[in-house]
Amino acid sequence: MSTDEAVIVGAELAAGHDGTTELVVRLRHPGGAENAVVLDEDVGLALMARCGASHVDELAGHSWRRIMEAGDGV
Amino acid sequence: MAYDVVVRNGLVVDGTGAPSFRADVGVKDGRIAEIGAIAPGAGAREVDAAGRVVAPGFIDPHTHFDVQLLWDGAARPALEHGVTCVVPGNCSLSLAPLKAADRQRVVGMFQQIEEMPPEAFTTAFDWSWEDFAGYRRAIEKALSINVAPLVGHSVIRLWVMGAAAQERAATADEIAAMQDLLRQCLEAGAVGLSTSFVDIDENGRPVPSRFAQFEELDALSATLGEFGRMLQCVPEFYDTDITIARIDQLSELSLKHGIPTTFSPVFDSRATPNNVPRIMARVEEQFARGARVWPQMQTRPIDVSFSLLRPSLFFARLPRWVRVLRQPVEARLASLNDPETKAKMVADLGADGGERMMGKLVVRGGDAAPADLIGKTLGEIAAARGQAPALALIDLSLENGLDVAFLAASTGHEDTDRVTPTPANPLVHIGASDGGAHISSFSTYGDTGYLFSEFVRKGGHLSLEQAVAKITGETADIWGLKDRGRLKAGLAADIVVFDPDTIDREAELPAFDMPGDGMRYVRGARGIDTVLVNGQVAYAGGAYTEARSGVVCV
Amino acid sequence: MALTTQRRFTTPGPDETVEELASRALPGEPLEAAVDRIKSWNLHIFAGRKPAGLLLGSDVVFVEPPLG
């Protein structure tokens, strides 16, 4: 895992405003600060597929770039 | 007769937050004429309110009834829930001002947000207007409910810039033209301007308001300032840092132009537990500086739904389910029909066969689900079939072409103990119902009933008087609706009579009452006896009347 | 009442590209690294926007990482 760029450190499921399940991804940035990135169902599923994850816990350790790729692929 | 209507013997909760008291309410010429002891037989019509609360009609400040109001002047089922005033035109979208040539573009945006069937725009009304005054005349023909309409930033932009509204920043001349147009709308009865930082059209492209530089919003806010009217926005509510940035922008506009601003929605979520506390801390800081930046919070919890027609994050902690459901449909069907795979999927749920995770899922209806199963829980269905819930979910889906939607109720914004400090906060505006939007995804009706059943009766977190004030007097003050929101002699007689022991929302059900037999999810009302709009009984005894006494009330 | 410190942001100028914005917001940093940092701090813009990469005049673009 590279430490000079933002990395996914966890993910949780949440209820979204539009009535679907959302993916709340926790991202750790260089320096240690963290924030939550909320992905809609389509992007969340695409992120799991792109990371080869079949469980949300398997997203930890992947680069922030996978989120961007997932979003652009939807 | 001294009065047109007398509402007699009720417990008056006047919308100010003051203690309730027993009194009669006399109505004359559409206005509240007297509150006190009124002589027997003084009313041409008497409404018995013994054992009931008599309150100002509720005000719903965040709706998308723009289209529905053209064929349904009661904004059903809003009125039967005690709502006597709705604010449509939120989130940058209204049906005026709009040139005929731009209609189809805006229809696409409305279909994206409201999920209204296309027939609603082609068969349900005569689209004869372009300007805001024309839209006002069109809805005023048969209103049963009052309307305080916002004008949408996106359509103002579209009128002035045409297709470029969704492509670029505006020039100084274009911004000046938008100000002139906004001024016309405000003079024609718009309660304010709405803008959006998140909405997209049917192609996924950002709506026109999102192409505006801050300078454009600043100029439009200056025009709002001439009238002291509202700026509403939908921020990136899913991200706390961005929402705080928007609070700061709105506060700057509020302070500079002397306008009220409001943003919605605000949600509590276990996944982002610091969201609401951080937002409220910033709101309090900005109010302390003199800004008016009202967060709108909905009362109802969030339900989510899914079917096996497409992958869903609902299963994101069940790897085998994820792998099966992410396959193309034919391969997915093959896997689900494979006994060995199915057995393993059920086994993944553990010893209870999915009872804990899936047993409370509800079959929604509005799809291929058998009618007799609508509203039943998967646990009930599984028990009747003699199956584990996980197996029942798979088989029921397979039996109906996978087109069976399951509802997981109250999965977000649902923890009343966590949520409650926020609506009780005097700086929080209760709203964000989204009435008339998302119609084929979930019901957006009955939040007022839920306020009383959950936060007053069940949790005791708000007093009856506080809850009524939150959705009447306080709302009217925030929006500058001087004639509404309180029971006071001289004000408009918008009145709801309800049973404080039973007022609530009913279960969500599919209804096929949209133009072209379009489907939407609705919730009926419980505990509402009588609703008066401008002094006329618009709803009583479980039925709508012929009264058409609603007005554009700005 | 003083406002507490929050995460700093800017908004894109008319027709400004992410490269131009990154140069403006993070002067002195190599361009590619600056663009990467801006993107990683602003996935609400750079993950899923249609068309991809479109910057809007109303966007909140953070110019520093989260404070938390």
Coordinates of N, CA and C in Angstrom, one line a residue, chain B residues 394-543:
Chain B
I394 N -35.4 -15.6 -2.9 CA -34.9 -16.0 -4.2 C -36.1 -16.6 -5.0
D395 N -36.8 -17.5 -4.4 CA -37.9 -18.2 -5.1 C -39.0 -17.3 -5.6
L396 N -39.4 -16.4 -4.6 CA -40.4 -15.4 -5.0 C -40.0 -14.5 -6.2
S397 N -38.7 -14.2 -6.1 CA -38.2 -13.4 -7.2 C -38.2 -14.2 -8.5
L398 N -37.7 -15.4 -8.5 CA -37.7 -16.2 -9.7 C -39.1 -16.5 -10.2
E399 N -40.1 -16.7 -9.4 CA -41.4 -16.9 -9.8 C -42.0 -15.7 -10.5
N400 N -41.5 -14.6 -10.3 CA -42.1 -13.3 -10.9 C -41.1 -12.5 -11.7
G401 N -40.2 -13.3 -12.4 CA -39.3 -12.7 -13.4 C -38.3 -11.7 -12.7
L402 N -38.0 -11.9 -11.5 CA -37.1 -11.1 -10.6 C -37.7 -9.7 -10.3
D403 N -38.9 -9.4 -10.8 CA -39.5 -8.1 -10.7 C -40.3 -8.0 -9.4
V404 N -39.7 -8.3 -8.3 CA -40.3 -8.1 -7.0 C -39.4 -7.2 -6.2
A405 N -40.0 -6.1 -5.8 CA -39.2 -5.1 -5.0 C -39.4 -5.4 -3.5
F406 N -38.3 -5.4 -2.7 CA -38.4 -5.6 -1.3 C -38.0 -4.3 -0.6
L407 N -38.7 -3.9 0.4 CA -38.4 -2.7 1.2 C -37.8 -3.0 2.5
A408 N -36.7 -2.3 2.7 CA -36.1 -2.4 4.1 C -36.4 -1.1 4.8
A409 N -37.4 -1.1 5.7 CA -37.9 0.1 6.3 C -37.0 0.6 7.3
S410 N -37.0 2.0 7.4 CA -36.3 2.7 8.5 C -34.8 2.2 8.7
T411 N -34.1 2.3 7.6 CA -32.7 1.9 7.6 C -31.7 3.1 7.7
G412 N -32.3 4.3 7.6 CA -31.4 5.5 7.8 C -32.3 6.6 8.5
H413 N -31.6 7.6 9.2 CA -32.3 8.7 9.8 C -33.5 8.1 10.7
E414 N -33.2 7.0 11.3 CA -34.3 6.2 11.9 C -34.2 6.2 13.4
D415 N -33.0 6.6 14.0 CA -32.8 6.4 15.4 C -33.3 7.7 16.1
T416 N -34.5 7.6 16.6 CA -35.2 8.8 17.1 C -34.4 9.5 18.2
D417 N -33.7 8.7 19.0 CA -32.9 9.3 20.1 C -31.7 10.1 19.6
R418 N -31.2 9.7 18.4 CA -30.1 10.4 17.8 C -30.7 11.6 17.0
V419 N -31.8 11.4 16.4 CA -32.4 12.4 15.5 C -33.0 13.6 16.3
T420 N -33.6 13.2 17.4 CA -34.5 14.2 18.1 C -33.9 15.5 18.5
P421 N -32.6 15.6 19.0 CA -32.1 16.9 19.3 C -32.2 17.9 18.2
T422 N -32.2 17.4 17.0 CA -32.2 18.3 15.8 C -33.5 19.0 15.6
P423 N -34.6 18.2 15.4 CA -35.9 19.0 15.2 C -36.3 19.8 16.4
A424 N -35.8 19.4 17.6 CA -36.1 20.2 18.8 C -35.3 21.5 18.8
N425 N -34.3 21.6 18.0 CA -33.4 22.8 18.0 C -34.2 23.9 17.3
P426 N -34.3 25.1 18.0 CA -35.1 26.2 17.4 C -34.6 26.6 16.1
L427 N -33.3 26.3 15.7 CA -32.8 26.7 14.4 C -33.1 25.8 13.3
V428 N -33.7 24.7 13.6 CA -34.0 23.6 12.6 C -35.4 23.8 12.1
H429 N -35.5 23.8 10.8 CA -36.8 23.9 10.1 C -37.2 22.5 9.7
I430 N -38.4 22.1 10.1 CA -38.9 20.8 9.7 C -39.5 20.9 8.3
G431 N -39.0 20.1 7.4 CA -39.5 20.1 6.0 C -38.9 19.0 5.3
A432 N -38.5 19.3 4.0 CA -37.8 18.4 3.2 C -38.6 17.1 2.9
S433 N -39.9 17.2 2.9 CA -40.7 16.0 2.6 C -40.5 15.5 1.2
D434 N -40.2 16.5 0.3 CA -40.1 16.1 -1.2 C -41.4 15.7 -1.7
G435 N -42.6 16.1 -1.2 CA -43.9 15.7 -1.6 C -44.0 15.9 -3.1
G436 N -44.5 14.9 -3.8 CA -44.7 15.0 -5.3 C -43.4 14.6 -6.0
A437 N -42.4 14.2 -5.4 CA -41.1 13.8 -6.1 C -40.9 12.3 -5.7
H438 N -39.9 11.7 -6.5 CA -39.5 10.3 -6.3 C -40.8 9.4 -6.2
I439 N -41.8 9.7 -7.0 CA -43.1 9.1 -6.8 C -43.1 7.6 -7.0
S440 N -42.3 7.1 -7.9 CA -42.3 5.6 -8.0 C -41.2 4.9 -7.2
S441 N -40.5 5.7 -6.4 CA -39.5 5.1 -5.6 C -39.9 4.9 -4.1
F442 N -40.6 5.9 -3.6 CA -41.1 5.8 -2.2 C -42.1 6.9 -2.0
S443 N -42.9 6.8 -0.9 CA -43.9 7.8 -0.5 C -43.2 8.9 0.2
T444 N -43.7 10.1 -0.2 CA -43.1 11.3 0.4 C -44.2 12.1 1.2
Y445 N -45.2 11.3 1.6 CA -46.4 11.9 2.3 C -46.5 11.4 3.7
G446 N -47.0 12.3 4.6 CA -47.3 11.8 5.9 C -46.3 12.1 7.0
D447 N -45.3 13.0 6.6 CA -44.2 13.3 7.6 C -44.8 14.1 8.8
T448 N -45.9 14.8 8.5 CA -46.5 15.6 9.7 C -47.1 14.6 10.7
G449 N -47.8 13.6 10.2 CA -48.4 12.6 11.1 C -47.3 11.9 11.8
Y450 N -46.2 11.6 11.1 CA -45.1 10.9 11.8 C -44.4 11.7 12.8
L451 N -44.4 13.0 12.6 CA -43.9 13.9 13.7 C -44.6 13.7 15.0
F452 N -45.9 13.7 14.9 CA -46.7 13.5 16.1 C -46.6 12.1 16.7
S453 N -46.7 11.1 15.8 CA -46.7 9.7 16.3 C -45.4 9.3 16.9
E454 N -44.3 9.8 16.3 CA -43.0 9.3 16.7 C -42.3 10.2 17.8
F455 N -42.4 11.5 17.5 CA -41.6 12.5 18.3 C -42.4 13.0 19.5
V456 N -43.7 13.1 19.3 CA -44.6 13.6 20.4 C -45.1 12.4 21.2
R457 N -45.8 11.5 20.6 CA -46.6 10.5 21.3 C -45.7 9.4 21.8
K458 N -44.9 8.9 20.9 CA -44.0 7.7 21.3 C -42.8 8.1 22.1
G459 N -42.1 9.1 21.6 CA -40.8 9.4 22.3 C -41.0 10.5 23.3
G460 N -42.0 11.4 23.2 CA -42.1 12.5 24.2 C -41.0 13.5 24.0
H461 N -40.4 13.5 22.8 CA -39.3 14.4 22.6 C -39.7 15.9 22.4
L462 N -40.9 16.0 21.9 CA -41.4 17.4 21.6 C -42.8 17.4 22.2
S463 N -43.2 18.6 22.8 CA -44.6 18.7 23.2 C -45.5 18.9 22.0
L464 N -46.8 18.7 22.3 CA -47.7 18.9 21.2 C -47.6 20.3 20.7
E465 N -47.5 21.2 21.6 CA -47.5 22.6 21.1 C -46.2 22.9 20.3
Q466 N -45.1 22.4 20.8 CA -43.8 22.5 20.0 C -43.9 22.0 18.6
A467 N -44.5 20.8 18.5 CA -44.6 20.1 17.2 C -45.5 20.9 16.3
V468 N -46.6 21.4 16.8 CA -47.5 22.1 15.9 C -46.8 23.4 15.5
A469 N -46.1 24.1 16.4 CA -45.4 25.4 16.0 C -44.4 25.1 15.0
K470 N -43.7 24.0 15.1 CA -42.6 23.7 14.1 C -43.1 23.6 12.7
I471 N -44.3 23.2 12.5 CA -44.8 23.0 11.1 C -45.9 24.0 10.7
T472 N -46.1 25.0 11.6 CA -47.1 26.0 11.3 C -46.5 27.4 11.5
G473 N -46.5 27.9 12.7 CA -46.0 29.3 13.0 C -44.6 29.5 12.6
E474 N -43.7 28.6 13.0 CA -42.3 28.8 12.7 C -42.1 28.8 11.2
T475 N -42.7 27.9 10.5 CA -42.6 27.8 9.1 C -43.0 29.0 8.4
A476 N -44.2 29.5 8.8 CA -44.7 30.8 8.2 C -43.7 31.9 8.5
D477 N -43.2 32.0 9.7 CA -42.2 33.1 9.9 C -41.0 33.0 9.0
I478 N -40.5 31.8 8.9 CA -39.2 31.6 8.1 C -39.5 32.0 6.7
W479 N -40.7 31.7 6.2 CA -41.0 32.0 4.8 C -41.7 33.3 4.5
G480 N -41.9 34.0 5.6 CA -42.6 35.3 5.4 C -44.0 35.2 5.0
L481 N -44.7 34.1 5.4 CA -46.1 34.0 5.1 C -46.9 34.6 6.2
K482 N -47.1 35.9 6.2 CA -47.6 36.6 7.3 C -49.1 36.3 7.7
D483 N -49.8 35.8 6.7 CA -51.2 35.5 6.9 C -51.5 34.1 7.4
R484 N -50.5 33.3 7.5 CA -50.6 31.8 7.8 C -49.9 31.4 9.0
G485 N -50.2 30.2 9.4 CA -49.4 29.5 10.4 C -49.8 29.7 11.9
R486 N -50.8 30.5 12.1 CA -51.3 30.7 13.5 C -52.8 30.8 13.5
L487 N -53.3 30.4 14.7 CA -54.7 30.6 14.9 C -54.9 31.9 15.7
K488 N -55.2 32.9 14.9 CA -55.3 34.3 15.5 C -56.4 35.1 14.8
A489 N -57.2 35.8 15.5 CA -58.2 36.6 14.8 C -57.6 37.5 13.7
G490 N -58.2 37.4 12.5 CA -57.7 38.3 11.4 C -56.9 37.5 10.4
L491 N -56.3 36.4 10.8 CA -55.5 35.6 9.9 C -56.4 34.7 9.0
A492 N -55.8 34.2 7.9 CA -56.5 33.3 7.1 C -56.9 32.0 7.9
A493 N -58.1 31.5 7.6 CA -58.6 30.4 8.4 C -58.2 29.1 7.7
D494 N -56.9 28.8 7.8 CA -56.4 27.4 7.5 C -56.3 26.7 8.8
I495 N -57.1 25.6 8.9 CA -57.3 25.0 10.2 C -57.3 23.4 10.0
V496 N -56.7 22.7 10.9 CA -56.8 21.3 10.9 C -57.3 20.8 12.2
V497 N -58.2 19.9 12.2 CA -58.7 19.3 13.4 C -58.3 17.8 13.4
F498 N -57.5 17.5 14.5 CA -57.0 16.1 14.5 C -57.0 15.5 15.9
D499 N -56.9 14.2 15.9 CA -56.9 13.4 17.1 C -55.5 13.2 17.6
P500 N -55.1 13.8 18.7 CA -53.7 13.8 19.1 C -53.3 12.4 19.5
D501 N -54.3 11.5 19.8 CA -53.9 10.1 20.2 C -53.7 9.2 19.0
T502 N -54.1 9.6 17.8 CA -54.0 8.7 16.7 C -53.4 9.3 15.4
I503 N -53.2 10.6 15.4 CA -52.6 11.1 14.2 C -51.3 10.4 13.8
D504 N -51.2 10.1 12.5 CA -50.1 9.3 12.0 C -50.2 9.2 10.5
R505 N -49.2 8.5 10.0 CA -49.3 8.1 8.5 C -49.6 6.7 8.5
E506 N -50.3 6.3 7.4 CA -50.6 4.9 7.1 C -49.4 4.2 6.5
A507 N -49.6 2.9 6.3 CA -48.5 2.1 5.6 C -48.4 2.6 4.1
E508 N -47.2 2.5 3.6 CA -47.0 2.8 2.2 C -47.6 1.8 1.3
L509 N -48.3 2.3 0.2 CA -48.9 1.4 -0.7 C -48.8 1.9 -2.1
P510 N -48.7 1.1 -3.1 CA -48.7 1.6 -4.5 C -50.1 2.1 -4.9
A511 N -50.2 3.1 -5.7 CA -51.5 3.7 -6.2 C -51.3 3.9 -7.7
F512 N -52.3 3.7 -8.4 CA -52.2 3.9 -9.9 C -53.1 5.1 -10.3
D513 N -52.8 6.2 -9.7 CA -53.7 7.4 -9.9 C -53.0 8.5 -10.6
M514 N -51.8 8.3 -11.2 CA -51.2 9.3 -12.0 C -51.7 9.2 -13.4
P515 N -51.6 10.3 -14.2 CA -52.1 10.3 -15.6 C -51.4 9.1 -16.3
G516 N -52.2 8.5 -17.2 CA -51.8 7.3 -17.9 C -51.6 6.1 -17.1
D517 N -52.4 6.1 -16.0 CA -52.4 5.0 -15.0 C -51.0 4.8 -14.4
G518 N -50.2 5.9 -14.3 CA -48.9 5.9 -13.7 C -49.0 5.5 -12.3
M519 N -48.0 4.8 -11.8 CA -47.9 4.3 -10.4 C -47.1 5.3 -9.6
R520 N -47.5 5.4 -8.3 CA -46.8 6.1 -7.3 C -47.0 5.4 -6.0
Y521 N -46.1 5.6 -5.1 CA -46.3 5.1 -3.7 C -46.9 6.3 -2.9
V522 N -47.9 5.9 -2.1 CA -48.5 7.0 -1.2 C -48.7 6.4 0.2
R523 N -49.0 7.3 1.1 CA -49.4 6.9 2.4 C -50.7 7.7 2.8
G524 N -51.7 7.1 3.2 CA -52.9 7.8 3.7 C -52.6 8.4 5.1
A525 N -53.6 9.1 5.5 CA -53.5 9.8 6.8 C -54.4 9.1 7.9
R526 N -54.0 9.2 9.1 CA -54.7 8.6 10.2 C -54.9 9.8 11.2
G527 N -56.1 9.9 11.7 CA -56.4 10.8 12.8 C -56.7 12.2 12.4
I528 N -56.9 12.5 11.1 CA -57.2 13.8 10.7 C -58.7 13.9 10.4
D529 N -59.4 14.7 11.2 CA -60.9 14.8 11.1 C -61.3 15.8 10.0
T530 N -60.8 17.0 10.1 CA -61.4 18.1 9.2 C -60.2 19.0 8.9
V531 N -60.2 19.5 7.6 CA -59.2 20.4 7.2 C -60.0 21.6 6.5
L532 N -59.7 22.8 7.0 CA -60.3 24.0 6.4 C -59.2 24.8 5.7
V533 N -59.5 25.2 4.5 CA -58.5 26.0 3.7 C -59.2 27.4 3.4
N534 N -58.7 28.4 3.9 CA -59.3 29.8 3.8 C -60.7 29.8 4.1
G535 N -61.0 29.1 5.2 CA -62.4 29.1 5.8 C -63.4 28.1 5.3
Q536 N -63.0 27.4 4.2 CA -63.9 26.4 3.7 C -63.4 25.0 4.0
V537 N -64.4 24.1 4.3 CA -64.0 22.7 4.6 C -63.6 22.0 3.3
A538 N -62.3 21.6 3.3 CA -61.8 21.0 2.1 C -61.7 19.5 2.2
Y539 N -61.7 19.0 3.5 CA -61.6 17.6 3.8 C -62.3 17.3 5.1
A540 N -63.1 16.3 5.1 CA -63.9 16.0 6.3 C -64.3 14.6 6.3
G541 N -64.3 13.9 7.4 CA -64.8 12.6 7.5 C -64.2 11.6 6.5
G542 N -63.0 11.8 6.2 CA -62.3 10.9 5.3 C -62.5 11.1 3.8
A543 N -63.0 12.3 3.5 CA -63.3 12.5 2.1 C -63.0 14.0 1.7

